[in-house]
Amino acid sequence: QVQLVESGGGLVQAGGSLRLSCAASGTIFSINTMRWYRQAPGKQRELVATRTSGGSTNYADSVKGRFTISRDNTQNTVYLQMTSLKPEDTAVYYCNADVTVLRIGVPFDEYDNWGQGTQVTVSS
């Protein structure tokens, strides 16, 4: 079983920066694709950033040039560095991951694992 725990959210003024972290734990053999989503009040959850195990990244147009997704494979952690924050970035940010876990020593792929979310509030 995989657990994802986000941290790093908080209140920041417009133009400021925050770094979110998502730590994965469990009997993880490998972390494949990791993603950050966000959901603002009254809006649908949207995909913000993706990073594959091969290092490919993809970003929503609304955050390109401002957000950077990275990962520390030794720590099974993915980060979202957010700069030049805007009030419209206010949302709950969720980590999502596809991983390979070991069950009795046998690797199994587990898809679509979610963290509990961390609140980011950007004041104007």
XYZ file of N, CA and C in Angstrom:
372
model
N 0.846 -1.187 0.000
C 0.000 0.000 0.000
C 0.884 1.239 0.000
N 0.457 2.237 -0.745
C 1.235 3.453 -0.909
C 0.555 4.594 -0.174
N 1.342 5.355 0.521
C 0.828 6.578 1.147
C 1.554 7.776 0.541
N 0.788 8.796 0.240
C 1.335 10.051 -0.265
C 0.959 11.153 0.719
N 1.947 11.902 1.163
C 1.702 12.957 2.135
C 2.267 14.259 1.591
N 1.378 15.229 1.396
C 1.795 16.541 0.912
C 2.108 17.457 2.083
N 2.962 18.413 1.834
C 3.266 19.451 2.812
C 3.763 20.684 2.072
N 3.829 21.779 2.807
C 4.396 22.994 2.225
C 3.388 24.049 1.834
N 2.112 23.739 1.956
C 1.112 24.740 1.622
C 1.065 25.837 2.662
N 0.328 26.874 2.360
C 0.192 27.978 3.297
C -0.357 29.210 2.645
N -0.233 30.321 3.341
C -0.709 31.625 2.871
C 0.482 32.439 2.396
N 0.363 32.989 1.201
C 1.453 33.781 0.640
C 0.856 34.944 -0.135
N 1.585 36.030 -0.193
C 1.122 37.176 -0.970
C 1.372 36.947 -2.458
N 0.584 37.611 -3.253
C 0.772 37.543 -4.704
C 2.207 37.939 -5.054
N 2.784 37.174 -5.968
C 4.173 37.399 -6.351
C 5.152 36.565 -5.561
N 4.683 35.947 -4.508
C 5.546 35.139 -3.668
C 5.740 33.736 -4.205
N 6.417 32.933 -3.395
C 6.763 31.570 -3.792
C 6.445 30.588 -2.674
N 6.194 29.369 -3.080
C 6.026 28.255 -2.147
C 6.592 27.006 -2.809
N 7.050 26.074 -1.984
C 7.458 24.783 -2.494
C 6.653 23.705 -1.798
N 5.909 22.962 -2.583
C 5.148 21.841 -2.058
C 5.979 20.569 -2.164
N 5.782 19.704 -1.197
C 6.459 18.406 -1.203
C 5.419 17.305 -1.121
N 5.738 16.185 -1.725
C 4.889 15.000 -1.640
C 5.796 13.815 -1.399
N 5.685 13.251 -0.223
C 6.525 12.113 0.148
C 5.727 10.825 0.007
N 6.284 9.901 -0.718
C 5.649 8.602 -0.909
C 6.296 7.581 0.007
N 5.462 6.765 0.629
C 5.984 5.715 1.498
C 5.217 4.424 1.258
N 5.793 3.342 1.739
C 5.211 2.026 1.530
C 6.262 1.120 0.914
N 5.844 -0.051 0.514
C 6.794 -0.989 -0.083
C 6.956 -0.650 -1.567
N 7.589 0.490 -1.789
C 7.697 1.012 -3.146
C 8.913 0.446 -3.842
N 8.689 -0.124 -4.994
C 9.792 -0.608 -5.818
C 10.292 0.512 -6.721
N 9.354 1.239 -7.305
C 9.726 2.391 -8.124
C 8.542 3.336 -8.232
N 8.879 4.607 -8.394
C 7.842 5.611 -8.645
C 7.879 5.936 -10.121
N 6.765 5.827 -10.770
C 6.704 6.008 -12.210
C 6.317 7.456 -12.522
N 5.087 7.718 -12.774
C 4.663 9.081 -13.058
C 4.100 9.725 -11.804
N 4.515 10.974 -11.570
C 3.967 11.734 -10.448
C 3.352 13.014 -10.985
N 2.296 13.429 -10.368
C 1.521 14.575 -10.852
C 1.090 15.448 -9.678
N 0.882 16.681 -9.979
C 0.226 17.614 -9.057
C -1.071 18.082 -9.710
N -2.136 18.010 -8.941
C -3.424 18.540 -9.330
C -3.779 19.663 -8.343
N -4.752 20.439 -8.724
C -5.298 21.409 -7.777
C -6.796 21.538 -8.001
N -7.455 21.941 -6.932
C -8.901 22.160 -7.013
C -9.252 23.405 -6.228
N -9.770 24.374 -6.937
C -10.216 25.614 -6.318
C -11.687 25.465 -5.945
N -12.159 26.254 -4.993
C -13.569 26.157 -4.579
C -14.503 26.340 -5.765
N -15.434 25.415 -5.889
C -16.423 25.516 -6.946
C -15.925 25.140 -8.326
N -14.700 24.670 -8.413
C -14.136 24.307 -9.716
C -13.729 22.845 -9.743
N -13.573 22.343 -10.956
C -13.134 20.969 -11.105
C -11.642 20.851 -10.816
N -11.249 19.670 -10.414
C -9.838 19.418 -10.191
C -9.107 19.481 -11.523
N -7.966 20.164 -11.541
C -7.211 20.287 -12.782
C -5.792 19.793 -12.608
N -5.268 19.230 -13.671
C -3.896 18.756 -13.679
C -2.963 19.946 -13.858
N -2.012 20.067 -12.963
C -1.103 21.219 -12.981
C 0.245 20.847 -13.597
N 0.800 19.720 -13.146
C 2.141 19.353 -13.610
C 2.310 17.846 -13.533
N 3.119 17.340 -14.456
C 3.402 15.905 -14.531
C 4.892 15.697 -14.727
N 5.407 14.670 -14.071
C 6.797 14.289 -14.313
C 6.874 12.770 -14.384
N 7.421 12.266 -15.475
C 7.569 10.819 -15.633
C 8.875 10.345 -15.017
N 9.009 9.054 -14.915
C 10.245 8.493 -14.372
C 11.437 8.801 -15.267
N 11.155 9.035 -16.534
C 12.231 9.370 -17.461
C 12.622 10.824 -17.440
N 11.889 11.616 -16.658
C 12.248 13.022 -16.523
C 11.443 13.977 -17.383
N 10.542 13.456 -18.184
C 9.706 14.335 -18.997
C 8.718 15.074 -18.111
N 8.512 16.331 -18.416
C 7.587 17.143 -17.636
C 6.560 17.789 -18.542
N 5.426 18.095 -17.948
C 4.366 18.765 -18.681
C 3.624 19.654 -17.692
N 3.181 20.808 -18.182
C 2.530 21.783 -17.306
C 1.258 22.313 -17.942
N 0.325 22.669 -17.076
C -0.849 23.388 -17.545
C -0.401 24.749 -18.058
N -1.095 25.246 -19.072
C -0.715 26.540 -19.638
C -0.712 27.647 -18.582
N -1.608 27.532 -17.625
C -1.764 28.589 -16.622
C -0.570 28.698 -15.683
N 0.280 27.675 -15.638
C 1.406 27.703 -14.695
C 2.761 27.624 -15.396
N 2.761 27.474 -16.698
C 4.033 27.353 -17.432
C 4.912 28.572 -17.178
N 6.171 28.286 -16.908
C 7.115 29.362 -16.638
C 7.130 29.817 -15.197
N 6.152 29.374 -14.423
C 6.082 29.784 -13.001
C 6.256 28.603 -12.057
N 5.796 27.434 -12.447
C 5.869 26.246 -11.600
C 6.879 25.269 -12.180
N 7.539 24.555 -11.289
C 8.489 23.523 -11.702
C 8.272 22.275 -10.857
N 8.100 21.155 -11.537
C 7.965 19.879 -10.839
C 9.310 19.159 -10.891
N 9.699 18.622 -9.763
C 10.961 17.890 -9.694
C 10.783 16.729 -8.725
N 11.750 15.842 -8.720
C 11.644 14.693 -7.826
C 13.007 14.312 -7.295
N 12.999 13.760 -6.115
C 14.184 13.219 -5.485
C 13.956 11.721 -5.359
N 14.553 10.976 -6.240
C 14.293 9.540 -6.260
C 14.798 8.842 -5.003
N 15.841 9.381 -4.421
C 16.379 8.736 -3.223
C 15.440 8.871 -2.038
N 14.614 9.897 -2.073
C 13.685 10.151 -0.973
C 12.245 9.830 -1.349
N 12.022 9.330 -2.556
C 10.657 9.073 -3.034
C 9.770 10.297 -2.826
N 10.298 11.438 -3.195
C 9.598 12.694 -2.971
C 9.525 13.484 -4.265
N 8.380 14.093 -4.488
C 8.229 15.008 -5.613
C 7.926 16.389 -5.078
N 8.402 17.391 -5.776
C 8.243 18.773 -5.345
C 7.504 19.573 -6.413
N 6.854 20.613 -5.979
C 6.289 21.589 -6.894
C 6.747 22.958 -6.423
N 7.702 23.516 -7.136
C 8.166 24.859 -6.835
C 7.276 25.848 -7.550
N 6.651 26.723 -6.790
C 5.698 27.669 -7.348
C 6.224 29.074 -7.120
N 6.369 29.819 -8.178
C 6.854 31.195 -8.095
C 5.854 32.131 -8.764
N 6.037 33.407 -8.532
C 5.145 34.426 -9.098
C 3.691 34.045 -8.901
N 3.367 33.673 -7.695
C 2.026 33.181 -7.406
C 0.982 34.268 -7.588
N -0.185 33.833 -8.039
C -1.310 34.729 -8.296
C -2.489 34.285 -7.438
N -3.408 35.202 -7.163
C -4.595 34.799 -6.385
C -5.347 33.624 -7.018
N -5.322 33.543 -8.335
C -6.028 32.439 -8.994
C -5.331 31.092 -8.831
N -4.154 31.091 -8.240
C -3.501 29.827 -7.901
C -4.022 29.240 -6.594
N -4.858 29.996 -5.899
C -5.433 29.518 -4.646
C -6.242 28.258 -4.883
N -5.915 27.209 -4.153
C -6.570 25.919 -4.333
C -6.010 24.930 -3.320
N -6.649 23.784 -3.250
C -6.051 22.646 -2.563
C -5.237 21.881 -3.610
N -3.987 21.635 -3.287
C -3.084 20.946 -4.206
C -2.922 19.495 -3.767
N -3.064 18.613 -4.740
C -3.008 17.180 -4.471
C -1.874 16.530 -5.259
N -1.216 15.613 -4.610
C -0.200 14.796 -5.257
C -0.870 13.509 -5.750
N -0.427 13.048 -6.899
C -0.967 11.830 -7.490
C 0.195 11.051 -8.093
N 0.193 9.733 -7.909
C 1.350 8.971 -8.388
C 0.960 7.584 -8.868
N 1.682 7.153 -9.888
C 1.649 5.761 -10.334
C 2.954 5.123 -9.868
N 2.837 4.040 -9.149
C 4.031 3.434 -8.571
C 4.038 1.937 -8.822
N 5.200 1.348 -8.611
C 5.327 -0.101 -8.581
C 5.687 -0.495 -7.158
N 4.895 -1.356 -6.580
C 5.121 -1.789 -5.204
C 5.515 -3.253 -5.197
N 6.064 -3.652 -4.085
C 6.426 -5.053 -3.906
C 5.430 -5.722 -2.976
N 4.858 -6.793 -3.435
C 3.972 -7.608 -2.601
C 4.579 -8.995 -2.520
N 5.032 -9.317 -1.349
C 5.740 -10.578 -1.114
C 6.861 -10.713 -2.143
N 7.541 -9.601 -2.360
C 8.699 -9.609 -3.241
C 8.388 -9.541 -4.720
N 7.111 -9.465 -5.073
C 6.716 -9.426 -6.482
C 6.256 -8.011 -6.823
N 6.773 -7.430 -7.894
C 6.357 -6.067 -8.237
C 4.962 -6.017 -8.850
N 4.187 -5.067 -8.388
C 2.858 -4.802 -8.926
C 2.747 -3.305 -9.193
N 2.110 -2.961 -10.305
C 1.856 -1.559 -10.603
C 0.580 -1.113 -9.914
N 0.670 0.014 -9.262
C -0.503 0.635 -8.659
C -0.654 2.021 -9.260
N -1.822 2.293 -9.761
C -2.061 3.548 -10.446
C -2.965 4.455 -9.606
N -2.812 5.748 -9.858
C -3.781 6.729 -9.363
C -3.865 6.765 -7.836
N -2.713 6.859 -7.211
C -2.671 7.027 -5.755
C -2.725 8.523 -5.434
N -3.464 8.880 -4.386
C -3.685 10.290 -4.056
C -3.230 10.604 -2.636
N -2.755 11.813 -2.474
C -2.510 12.340 -1.150
C -3.744 13.032 -0.630
N -3.624 13.598 0.578
C -4.792 14.207 1.235
C -4.978 15.666 0.835
N -3.974 16.248 0.215
C -4.071 17.628 -0.237
C -3.466 18.612 0.745
N -3.011 19.725 0.212
C -2.491 20.816 1.030
C -3.012 22.130 0.467
N -3.453 22.993 1.351
C -4.077 24.258 0.944
C -3.020 25.306 0.596
N -3.204 25.924 -0.538
C -2.392 27.080 -0.936
C -3.332 28.260 -1.116
N -3.054 29.331 -0.405
C -3.860 30.539 -0.494
C -2.954 31.703 -0.864
N -3.297 32.379 -1.941
C -2.509 33.514 -2.408
C -3.364 34.769 -2.254
N -2.891 35.683 -1.452
C -3.642 36.917 -1.211
C -3.192 38.000 -2.188
N -4.133 38.861 -2.523
C -3.827 39.936 -3.487
C -3.310 41.184 -2.792
